[in-house]
PDB file of C-alpha atoms in Angstrom:
ATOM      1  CA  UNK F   1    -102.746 250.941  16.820  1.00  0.00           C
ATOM      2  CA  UNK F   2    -104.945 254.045  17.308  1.00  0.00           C
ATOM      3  CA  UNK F   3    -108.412 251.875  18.163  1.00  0.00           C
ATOM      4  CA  UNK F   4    -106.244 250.148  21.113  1.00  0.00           C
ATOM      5  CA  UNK F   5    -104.721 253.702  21.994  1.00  0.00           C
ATOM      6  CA  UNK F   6    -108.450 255.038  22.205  1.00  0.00           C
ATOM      7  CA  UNK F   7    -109.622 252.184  24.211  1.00  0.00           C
ATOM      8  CA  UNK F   8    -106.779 252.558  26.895  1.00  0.00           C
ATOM      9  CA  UNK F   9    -108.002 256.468  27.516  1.00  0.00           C
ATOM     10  CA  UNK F  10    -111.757 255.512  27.769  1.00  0.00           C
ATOM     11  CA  UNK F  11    -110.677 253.271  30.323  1.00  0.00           C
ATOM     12  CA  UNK F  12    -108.578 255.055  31.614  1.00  0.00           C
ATOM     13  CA  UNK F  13    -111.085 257.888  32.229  1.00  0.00           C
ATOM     14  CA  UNK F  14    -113.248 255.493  33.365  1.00  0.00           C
ATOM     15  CA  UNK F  15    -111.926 254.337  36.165  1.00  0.00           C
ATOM     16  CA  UNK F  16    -110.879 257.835  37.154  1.00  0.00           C
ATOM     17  CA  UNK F  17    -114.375 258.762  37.371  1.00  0.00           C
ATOM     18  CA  UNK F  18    -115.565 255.939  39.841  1.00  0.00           C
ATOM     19  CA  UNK F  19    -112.479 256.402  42.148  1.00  0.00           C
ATOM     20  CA  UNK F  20    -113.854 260.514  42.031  1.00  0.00           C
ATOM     21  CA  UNK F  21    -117.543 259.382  42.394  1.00  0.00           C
ATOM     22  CA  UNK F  22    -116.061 256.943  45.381  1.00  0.00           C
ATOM     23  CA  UNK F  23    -113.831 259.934  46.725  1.00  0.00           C
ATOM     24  CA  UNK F  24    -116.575 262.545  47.015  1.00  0.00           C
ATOM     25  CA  UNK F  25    -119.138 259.979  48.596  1.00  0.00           C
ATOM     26  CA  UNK F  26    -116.915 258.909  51.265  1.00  0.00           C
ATOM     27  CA  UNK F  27    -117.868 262.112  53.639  1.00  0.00           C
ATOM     28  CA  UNK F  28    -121.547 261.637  53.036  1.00  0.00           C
ATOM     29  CA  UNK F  29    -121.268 257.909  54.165  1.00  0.00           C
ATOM     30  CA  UNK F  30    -118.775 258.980  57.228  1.00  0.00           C
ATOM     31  CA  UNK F  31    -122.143 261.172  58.144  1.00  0.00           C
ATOM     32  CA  UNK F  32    -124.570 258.774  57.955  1.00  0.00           C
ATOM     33  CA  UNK F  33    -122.952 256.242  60.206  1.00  0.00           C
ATOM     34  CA  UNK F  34    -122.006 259.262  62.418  1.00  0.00           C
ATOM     35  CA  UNK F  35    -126.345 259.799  62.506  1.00  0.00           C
ATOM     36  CA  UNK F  36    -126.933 256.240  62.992  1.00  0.00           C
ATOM     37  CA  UNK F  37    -124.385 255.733  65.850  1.00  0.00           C
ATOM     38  CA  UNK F  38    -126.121 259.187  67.795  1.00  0.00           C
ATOM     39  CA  UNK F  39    -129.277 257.586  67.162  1.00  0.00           C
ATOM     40  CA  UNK F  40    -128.473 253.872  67.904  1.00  0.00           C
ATOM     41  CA  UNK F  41    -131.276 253.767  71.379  1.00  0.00           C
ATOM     42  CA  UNK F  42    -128.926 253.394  74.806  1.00  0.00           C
ATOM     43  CA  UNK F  43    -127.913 249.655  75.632  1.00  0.00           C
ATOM     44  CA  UNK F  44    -130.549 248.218  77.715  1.00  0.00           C
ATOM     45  CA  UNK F  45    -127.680 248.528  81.279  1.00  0.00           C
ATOM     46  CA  UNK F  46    -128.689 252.588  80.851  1.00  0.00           C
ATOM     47  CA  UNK F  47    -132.593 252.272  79.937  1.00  0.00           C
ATOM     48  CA  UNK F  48    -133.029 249.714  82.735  1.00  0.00           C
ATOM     49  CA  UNK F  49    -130.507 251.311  85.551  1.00  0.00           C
ATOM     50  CA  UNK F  50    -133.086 252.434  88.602  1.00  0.00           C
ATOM     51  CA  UNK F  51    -132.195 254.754  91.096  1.00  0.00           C
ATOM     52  CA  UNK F  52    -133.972 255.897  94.319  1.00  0.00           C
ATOM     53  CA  UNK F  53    -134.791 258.946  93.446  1.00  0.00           C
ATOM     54  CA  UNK F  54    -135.994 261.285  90.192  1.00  0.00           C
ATOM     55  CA  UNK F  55    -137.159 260.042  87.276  1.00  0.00           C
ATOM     56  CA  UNK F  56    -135.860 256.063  87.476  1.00  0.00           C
ATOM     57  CA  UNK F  57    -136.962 256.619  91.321  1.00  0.00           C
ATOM     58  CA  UNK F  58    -138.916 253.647  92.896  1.00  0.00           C
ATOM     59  CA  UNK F  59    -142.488 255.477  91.669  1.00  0.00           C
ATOM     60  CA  UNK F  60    -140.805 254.765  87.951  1.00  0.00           C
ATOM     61  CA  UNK F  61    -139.309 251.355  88.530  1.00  0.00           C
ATOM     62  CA  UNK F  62    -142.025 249.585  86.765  1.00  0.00           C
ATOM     63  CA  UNK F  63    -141.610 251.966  83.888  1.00  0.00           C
ATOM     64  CA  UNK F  64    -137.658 251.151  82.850  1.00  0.00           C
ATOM     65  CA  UNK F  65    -138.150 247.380  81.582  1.00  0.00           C
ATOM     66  CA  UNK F  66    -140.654 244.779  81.623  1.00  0.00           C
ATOM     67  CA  UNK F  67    -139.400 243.249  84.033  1.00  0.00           C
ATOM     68  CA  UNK F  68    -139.902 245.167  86.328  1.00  0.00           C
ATOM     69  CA  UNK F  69    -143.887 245.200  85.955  1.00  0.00           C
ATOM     70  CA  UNK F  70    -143.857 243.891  89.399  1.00  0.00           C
ATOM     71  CA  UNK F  71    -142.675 246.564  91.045  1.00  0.00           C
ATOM     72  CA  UNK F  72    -146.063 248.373  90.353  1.00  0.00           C
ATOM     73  CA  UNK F  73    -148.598 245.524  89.916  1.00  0.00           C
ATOM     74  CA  UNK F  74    -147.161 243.265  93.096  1.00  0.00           C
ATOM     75  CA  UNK F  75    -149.843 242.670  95.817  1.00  0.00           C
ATOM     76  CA  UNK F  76    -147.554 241.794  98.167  1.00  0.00           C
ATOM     77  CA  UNK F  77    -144.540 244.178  98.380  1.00  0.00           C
ATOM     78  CA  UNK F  78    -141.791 244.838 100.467  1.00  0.00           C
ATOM     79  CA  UNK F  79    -141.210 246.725 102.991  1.00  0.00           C
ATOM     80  CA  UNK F  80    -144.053 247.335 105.101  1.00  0.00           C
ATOM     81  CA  UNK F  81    -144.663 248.773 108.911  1.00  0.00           C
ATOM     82  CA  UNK F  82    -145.236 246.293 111.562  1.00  0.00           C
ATOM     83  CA  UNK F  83    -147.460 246.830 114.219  1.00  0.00           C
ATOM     84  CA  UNK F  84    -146.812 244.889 117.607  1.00  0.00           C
ATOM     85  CA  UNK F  85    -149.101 241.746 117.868  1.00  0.00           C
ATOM     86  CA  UNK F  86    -148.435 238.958 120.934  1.00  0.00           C
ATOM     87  CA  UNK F  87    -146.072 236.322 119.976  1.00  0.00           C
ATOM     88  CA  UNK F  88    -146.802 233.176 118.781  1.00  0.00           C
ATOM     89  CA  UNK F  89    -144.975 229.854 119.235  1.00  0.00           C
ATOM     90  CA  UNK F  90    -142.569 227.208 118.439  1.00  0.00           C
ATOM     91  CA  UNK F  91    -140.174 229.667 116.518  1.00  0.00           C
ATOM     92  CA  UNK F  92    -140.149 228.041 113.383  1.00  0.00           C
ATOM     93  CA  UNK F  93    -136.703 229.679 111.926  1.00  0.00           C
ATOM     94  CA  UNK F  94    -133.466 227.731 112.531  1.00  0.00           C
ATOM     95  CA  UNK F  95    -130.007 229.262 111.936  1.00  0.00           C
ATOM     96  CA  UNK F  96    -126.891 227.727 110.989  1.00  0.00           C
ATOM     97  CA  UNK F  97    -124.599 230.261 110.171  1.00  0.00           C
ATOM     98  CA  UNK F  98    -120.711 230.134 110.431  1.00  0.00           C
ATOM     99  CA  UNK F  99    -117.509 231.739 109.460  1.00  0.00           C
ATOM    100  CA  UNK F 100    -116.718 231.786 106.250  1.00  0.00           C
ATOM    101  CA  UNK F 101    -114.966 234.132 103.564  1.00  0.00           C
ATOM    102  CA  UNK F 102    -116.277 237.003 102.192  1.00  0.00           C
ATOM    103  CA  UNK F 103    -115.681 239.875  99.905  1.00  0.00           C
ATOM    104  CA  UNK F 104    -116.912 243.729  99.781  1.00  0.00           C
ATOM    105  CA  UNK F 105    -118.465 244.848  96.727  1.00  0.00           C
ATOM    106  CA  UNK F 106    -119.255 248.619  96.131  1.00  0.00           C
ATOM    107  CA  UNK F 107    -122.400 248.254  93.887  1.00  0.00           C
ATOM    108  CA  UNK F 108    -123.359 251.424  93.017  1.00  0.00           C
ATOM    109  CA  UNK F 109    -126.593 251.475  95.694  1.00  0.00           C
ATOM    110  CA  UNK F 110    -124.758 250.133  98.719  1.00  0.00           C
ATOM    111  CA  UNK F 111    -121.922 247.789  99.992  1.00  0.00           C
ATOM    112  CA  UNK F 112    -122.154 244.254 100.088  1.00  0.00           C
ATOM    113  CA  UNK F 113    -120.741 241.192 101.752  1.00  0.00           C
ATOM    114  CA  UNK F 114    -120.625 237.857  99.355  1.00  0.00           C
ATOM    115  CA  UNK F 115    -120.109 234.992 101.362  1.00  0.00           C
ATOM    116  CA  UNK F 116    -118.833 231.481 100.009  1.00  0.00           C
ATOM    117  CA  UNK F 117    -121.827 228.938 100.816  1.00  0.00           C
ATOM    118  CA  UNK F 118    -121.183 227.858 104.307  1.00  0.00           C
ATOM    119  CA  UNK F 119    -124.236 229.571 106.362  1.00  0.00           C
ATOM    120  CA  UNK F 120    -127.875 228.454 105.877  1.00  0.00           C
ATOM    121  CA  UNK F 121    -131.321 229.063 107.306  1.00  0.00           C
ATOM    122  CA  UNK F 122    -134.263 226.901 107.839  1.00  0.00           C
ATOM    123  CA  UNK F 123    -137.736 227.233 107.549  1.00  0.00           C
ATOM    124  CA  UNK F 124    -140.382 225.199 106.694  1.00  0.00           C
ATOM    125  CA  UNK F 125    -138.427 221.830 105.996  1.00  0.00           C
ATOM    126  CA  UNK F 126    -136.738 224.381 103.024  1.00  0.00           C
ATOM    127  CA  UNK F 127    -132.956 225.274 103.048  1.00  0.00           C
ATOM    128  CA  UNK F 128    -132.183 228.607 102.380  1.00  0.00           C
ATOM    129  CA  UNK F 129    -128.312 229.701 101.612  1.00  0.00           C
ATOM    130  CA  UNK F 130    -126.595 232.555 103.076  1.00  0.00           C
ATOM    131  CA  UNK F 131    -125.422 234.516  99.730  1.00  0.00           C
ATOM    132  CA  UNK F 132    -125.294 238.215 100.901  1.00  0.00           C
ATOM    133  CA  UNK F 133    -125.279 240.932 103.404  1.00  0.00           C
ATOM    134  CA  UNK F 134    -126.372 244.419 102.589  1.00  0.00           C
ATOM    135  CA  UNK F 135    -127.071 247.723 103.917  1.00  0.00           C
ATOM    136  CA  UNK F 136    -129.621 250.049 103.691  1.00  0.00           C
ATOM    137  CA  UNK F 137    -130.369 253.856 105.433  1.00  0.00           C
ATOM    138  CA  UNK F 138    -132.435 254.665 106.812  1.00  0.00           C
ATOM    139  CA  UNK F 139    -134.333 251.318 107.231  1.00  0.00           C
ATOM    140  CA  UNK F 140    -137.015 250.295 104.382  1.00  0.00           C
ATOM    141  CA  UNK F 141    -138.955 248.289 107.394  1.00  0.00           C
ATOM    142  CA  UNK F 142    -141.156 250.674 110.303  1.00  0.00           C
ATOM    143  CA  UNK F 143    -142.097 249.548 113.888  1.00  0.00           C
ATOM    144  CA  UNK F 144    -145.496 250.740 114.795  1.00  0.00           C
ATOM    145  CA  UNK F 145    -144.783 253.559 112.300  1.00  0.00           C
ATOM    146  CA  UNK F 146    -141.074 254.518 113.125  1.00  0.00           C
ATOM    147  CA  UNK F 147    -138.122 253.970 111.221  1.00  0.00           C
ATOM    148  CA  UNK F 148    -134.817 253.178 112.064  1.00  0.00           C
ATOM    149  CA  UNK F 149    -131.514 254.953 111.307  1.00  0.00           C
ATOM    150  CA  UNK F 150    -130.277 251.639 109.643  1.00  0.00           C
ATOM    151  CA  UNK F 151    -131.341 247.940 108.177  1.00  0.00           C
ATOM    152  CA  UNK F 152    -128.966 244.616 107.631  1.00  0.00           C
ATOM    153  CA  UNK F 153    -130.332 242.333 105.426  1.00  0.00           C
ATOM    154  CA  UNK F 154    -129.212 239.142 104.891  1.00  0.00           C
ATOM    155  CA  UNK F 155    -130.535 237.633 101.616  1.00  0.00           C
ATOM    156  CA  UNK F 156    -131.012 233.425 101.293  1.00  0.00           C
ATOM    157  CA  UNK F 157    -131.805 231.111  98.600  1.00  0.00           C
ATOM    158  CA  UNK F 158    -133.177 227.712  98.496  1.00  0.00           C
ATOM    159  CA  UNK F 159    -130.653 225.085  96.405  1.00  0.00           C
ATOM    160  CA  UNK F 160    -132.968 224.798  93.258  1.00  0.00           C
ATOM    161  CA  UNK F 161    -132.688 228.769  93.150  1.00  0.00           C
ATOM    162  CA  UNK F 162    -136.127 229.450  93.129  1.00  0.00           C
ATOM    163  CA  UNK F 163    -136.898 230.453  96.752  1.00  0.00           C
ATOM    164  CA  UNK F 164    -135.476 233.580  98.999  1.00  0.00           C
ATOM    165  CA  UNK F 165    -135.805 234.475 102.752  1.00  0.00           C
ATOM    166  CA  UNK F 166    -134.115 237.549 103.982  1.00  0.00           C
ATOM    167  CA  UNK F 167    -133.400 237.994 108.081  1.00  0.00           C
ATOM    168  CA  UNK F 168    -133.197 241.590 108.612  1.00  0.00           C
ATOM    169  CA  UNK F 169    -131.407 243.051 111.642  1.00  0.00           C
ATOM    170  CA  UNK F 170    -132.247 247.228 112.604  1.00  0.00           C
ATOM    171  CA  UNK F 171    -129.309 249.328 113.322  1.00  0.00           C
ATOM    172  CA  UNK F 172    -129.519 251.966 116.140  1.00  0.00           C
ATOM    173  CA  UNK F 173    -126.823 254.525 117.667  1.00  0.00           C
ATOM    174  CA  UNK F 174    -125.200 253.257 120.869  1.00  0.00           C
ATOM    175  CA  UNK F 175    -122.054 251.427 120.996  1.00  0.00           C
ATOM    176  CA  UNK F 176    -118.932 251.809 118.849  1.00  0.00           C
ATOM    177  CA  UNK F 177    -119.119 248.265 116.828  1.00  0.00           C
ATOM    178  CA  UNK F 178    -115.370 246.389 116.516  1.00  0.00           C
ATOM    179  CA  UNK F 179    -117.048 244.540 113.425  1.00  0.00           C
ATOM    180  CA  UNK F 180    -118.114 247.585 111.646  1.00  0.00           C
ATOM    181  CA  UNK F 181    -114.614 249.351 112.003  1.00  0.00           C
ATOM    182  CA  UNK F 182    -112.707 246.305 110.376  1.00  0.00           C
ATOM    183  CA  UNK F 183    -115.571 245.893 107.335  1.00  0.00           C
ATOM    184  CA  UNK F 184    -115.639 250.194 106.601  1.00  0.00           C
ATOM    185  CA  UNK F 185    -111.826 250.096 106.872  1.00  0.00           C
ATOM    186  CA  UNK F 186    -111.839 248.112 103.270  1.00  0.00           C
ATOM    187  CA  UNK F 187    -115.139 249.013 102.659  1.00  0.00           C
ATOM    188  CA  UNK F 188    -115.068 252.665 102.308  1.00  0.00           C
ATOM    189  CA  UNK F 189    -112.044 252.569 100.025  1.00  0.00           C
ATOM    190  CA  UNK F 190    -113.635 250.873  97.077  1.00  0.00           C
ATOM    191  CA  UNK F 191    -115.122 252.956  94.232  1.00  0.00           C
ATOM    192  CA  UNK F 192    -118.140 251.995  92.550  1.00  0.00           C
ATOM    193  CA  UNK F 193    -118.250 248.323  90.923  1.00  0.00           C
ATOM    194  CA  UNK F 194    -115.193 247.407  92.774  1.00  0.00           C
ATOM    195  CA  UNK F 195    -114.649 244.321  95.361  1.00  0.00           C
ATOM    196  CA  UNK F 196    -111.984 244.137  98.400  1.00  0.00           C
ATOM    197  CA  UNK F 197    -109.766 241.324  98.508  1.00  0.00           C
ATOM    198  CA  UNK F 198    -111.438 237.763 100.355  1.00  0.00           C
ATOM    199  CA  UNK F 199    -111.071 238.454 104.784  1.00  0.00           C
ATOM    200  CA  UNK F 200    -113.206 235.814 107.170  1.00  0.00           C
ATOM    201  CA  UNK F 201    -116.219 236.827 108.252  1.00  0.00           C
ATOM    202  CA  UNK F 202    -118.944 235.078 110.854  1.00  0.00           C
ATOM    203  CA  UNK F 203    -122.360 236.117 110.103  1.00  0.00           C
ATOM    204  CA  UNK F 204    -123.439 234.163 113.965  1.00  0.00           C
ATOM    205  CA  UNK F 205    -122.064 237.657 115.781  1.00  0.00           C
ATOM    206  CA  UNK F 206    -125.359 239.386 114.325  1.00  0.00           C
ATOM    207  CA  UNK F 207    -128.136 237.101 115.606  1.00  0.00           C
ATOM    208  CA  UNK F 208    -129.244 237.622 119.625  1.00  0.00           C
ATOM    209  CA  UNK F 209    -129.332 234.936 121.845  1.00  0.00           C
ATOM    210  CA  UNK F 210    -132.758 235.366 121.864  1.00  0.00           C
ATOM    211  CA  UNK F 211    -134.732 235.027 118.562  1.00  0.00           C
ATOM    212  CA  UNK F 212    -137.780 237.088 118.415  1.00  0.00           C
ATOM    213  CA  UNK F 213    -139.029 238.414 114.903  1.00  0.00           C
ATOM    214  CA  UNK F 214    -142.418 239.114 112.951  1.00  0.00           C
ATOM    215  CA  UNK F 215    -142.293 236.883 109.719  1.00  0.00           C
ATOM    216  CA  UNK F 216    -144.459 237.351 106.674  1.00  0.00           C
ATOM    217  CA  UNK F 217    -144.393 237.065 102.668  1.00  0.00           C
ATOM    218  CA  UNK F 218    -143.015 239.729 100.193  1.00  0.00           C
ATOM    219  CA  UNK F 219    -140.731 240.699  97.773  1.00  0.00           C
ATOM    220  CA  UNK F 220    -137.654 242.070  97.171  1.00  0.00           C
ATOM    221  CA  UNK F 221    -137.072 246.330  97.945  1.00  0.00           C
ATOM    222  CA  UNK F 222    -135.429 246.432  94.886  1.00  0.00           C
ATOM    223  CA  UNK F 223    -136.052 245.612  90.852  1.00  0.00           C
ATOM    224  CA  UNK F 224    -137.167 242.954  89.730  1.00  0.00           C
ATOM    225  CA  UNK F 225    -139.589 243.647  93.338  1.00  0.00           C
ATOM    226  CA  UNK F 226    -139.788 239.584  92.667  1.00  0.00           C
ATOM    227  CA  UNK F 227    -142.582 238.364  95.338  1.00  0.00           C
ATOM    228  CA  UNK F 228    -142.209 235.195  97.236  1.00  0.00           C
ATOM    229  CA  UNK F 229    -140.120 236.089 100.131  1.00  0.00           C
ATOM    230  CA  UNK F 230    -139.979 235.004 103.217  1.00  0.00           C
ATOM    231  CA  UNK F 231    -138.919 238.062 105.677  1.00  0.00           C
ATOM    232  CA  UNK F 232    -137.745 237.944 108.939  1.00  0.00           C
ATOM    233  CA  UNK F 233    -137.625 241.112 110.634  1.00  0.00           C
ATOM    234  CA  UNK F 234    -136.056 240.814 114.356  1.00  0.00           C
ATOM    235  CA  UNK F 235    -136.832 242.843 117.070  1.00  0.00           C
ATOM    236  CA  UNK F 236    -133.602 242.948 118.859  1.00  0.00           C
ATOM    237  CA  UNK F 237    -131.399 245.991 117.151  1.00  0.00           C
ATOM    238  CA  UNK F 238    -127.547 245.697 116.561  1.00  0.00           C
ATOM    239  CA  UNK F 239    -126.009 248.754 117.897  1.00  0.00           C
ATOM    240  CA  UNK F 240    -123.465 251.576 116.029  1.00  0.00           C
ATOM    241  CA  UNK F 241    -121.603 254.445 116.934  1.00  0.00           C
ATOM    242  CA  UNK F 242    -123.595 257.711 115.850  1.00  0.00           C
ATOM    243  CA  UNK F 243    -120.171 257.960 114.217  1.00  0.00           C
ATOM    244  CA  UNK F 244    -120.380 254.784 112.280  1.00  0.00           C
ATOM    245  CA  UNK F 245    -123.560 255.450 111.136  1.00  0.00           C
ATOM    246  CA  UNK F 246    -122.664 258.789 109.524  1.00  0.00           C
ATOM    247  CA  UNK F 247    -120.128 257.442 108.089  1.00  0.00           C
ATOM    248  CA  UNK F 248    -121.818 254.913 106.191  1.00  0.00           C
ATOM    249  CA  UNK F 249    -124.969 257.894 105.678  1.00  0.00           C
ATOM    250  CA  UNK F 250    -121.772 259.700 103.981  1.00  0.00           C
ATOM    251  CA  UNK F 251    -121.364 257.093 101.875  1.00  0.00           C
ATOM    252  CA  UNK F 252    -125.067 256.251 100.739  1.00  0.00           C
ATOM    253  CA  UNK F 253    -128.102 257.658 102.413  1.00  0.00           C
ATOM    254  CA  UNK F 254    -131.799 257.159 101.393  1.00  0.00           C
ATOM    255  CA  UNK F 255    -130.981 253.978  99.660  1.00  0.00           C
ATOM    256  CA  UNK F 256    -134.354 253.001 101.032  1.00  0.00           C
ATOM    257  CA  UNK F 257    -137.290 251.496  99.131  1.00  0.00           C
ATOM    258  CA  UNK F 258    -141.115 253.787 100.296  1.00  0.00           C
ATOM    259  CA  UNK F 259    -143.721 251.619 102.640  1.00  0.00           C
ATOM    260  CA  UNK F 260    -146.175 249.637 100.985  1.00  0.00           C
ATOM    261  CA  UNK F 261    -149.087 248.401 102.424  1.00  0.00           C
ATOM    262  CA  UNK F 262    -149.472 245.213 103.956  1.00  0.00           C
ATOM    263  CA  UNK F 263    -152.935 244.307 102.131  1.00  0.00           C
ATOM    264  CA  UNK F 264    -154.196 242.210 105.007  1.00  0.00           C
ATOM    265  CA  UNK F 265    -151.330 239.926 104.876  1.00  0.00           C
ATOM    266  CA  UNK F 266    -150.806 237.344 107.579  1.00  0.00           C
ATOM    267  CA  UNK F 267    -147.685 238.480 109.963  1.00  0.00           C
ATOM    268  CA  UNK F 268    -146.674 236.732 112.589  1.00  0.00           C
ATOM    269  CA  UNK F 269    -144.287 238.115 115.439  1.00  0.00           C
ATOM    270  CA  UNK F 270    -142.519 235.565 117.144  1.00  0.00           C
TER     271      UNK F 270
END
């Protein structure tokens, strides 16, 4: 009875000592998954965030993720200063745009109108949809050197998704705008990532009776910098309220991409 007796102790004692072994490891391993977690690198949303200004600025946009690479090695870049040039002829731009609903998004760099698919440019024999409206201030585009204290852009994609055009209107003080009172009353409520609830909205009130614009190939103002776009840059300006505007410039100012050059590229003014 006393081998059996002796066994039961040793294991016993045993098992004692791996539970204490377990016990007094358990802070050490808390630690090292504490170390690994400060040390796990920041989720690629953080790394590849870009600003407009400091150190994920537009000069570093080509630095924060691969894809980006444009950005820096593009040849054909947007914005760019447009010189006056005589106009040619047949306007080669049609517009189909009509009401349709939309919603305000707060994105973090400016506000944005999403439209459901009912507006649509053409040019070229190619389709482009109406997708987006956004705002930028001052404006990224110059005339003969001068910039403007605002820029609408109204991005487009072809159906197979592979194509944009953007139509780009300049804002200047003047009038008090009706439009712009109804959009910043919803708009200027939302906080950051945010989106107002659906209200119609007719993209046709922005474009002048009169078309005339200067058209050439670039890219977008903002990463990726993706080239292949088809800008349209109009001459005539909508007009805002010096009030408006500073309320929007309250909101986001300098949310402007720097000139690049135009690098003999063909622009046409029409």
């Amino acid at each position: 009875m006393s081998a059996p007796h002796f066994s039961t102790q040793i294991l016993l004692i045993s098992i004692l000592a791996i539970v204490s072994a377990c016990s007094s490891s358990s802070p050490v391993q808390e630690e090292v998954i504490q170390n690994e977690k400060e040390a796990t690198p920041q989720a690629p949303k953080d790394m590849w965030g870009w600003s407009y200004e400091g150190d994920r600025g537009p000069e570093h946009w080509a630095q924060l993720n691969p894809q980006y690479d444009m950005c820096s090695s593009g040849q054909k870049q947007s914005p760019i200063n447009l010189q006056w040039q005589k106009p040619s002829s047949p306007n080669p731009l049609k517009i189909n745009y009509f009401e349709s609903n939309a919603v305000i998004t707060n994105t973090g760099y400016t506000f944005r109108l999403e439209l459901t698919p009912e507006s649509s440019i053409n040019f070229n024999g190619i389709d482009y949809i109406l997708e987006k409206i956004e705002f930028r201030t001052p404006s990224e585009h110059q005339l003969s050197g001068k910039s403007l204290p605002m820029e609408m852009q109204f991005y487009h994609r072809s159906s197979n998704g592979l194509k944009q055009a953007i139509i780009t209107l300049f804002v200047i003080s003047g009038r008090q705008a009706p439009w712009f009172d109804q959009f910043w009353e919803s708009a200027s409520s939302l906080d950051k990532f945010s989106s107002s609830a659906s209200q119609k909205f007719n993209p046709q009130q922005f474009i002048p009776p009169r078309q005339t614009f200067y058209h050439y190939e670039g890219s977008l103002t903002h990463p990726p910098c993706l080239e292949g776009v088809q800008w349209f840059v109009f001459n005539t300006p909508l007009q805002l309220s010096p009030e408006q505007i500073a309320a929007f410039k309250a909101k986001y100012n300098s949310n402007n991409r720097p000139l690049h050059s135009n690098k003999n590229r063909k622009i046409s003014n029409f």
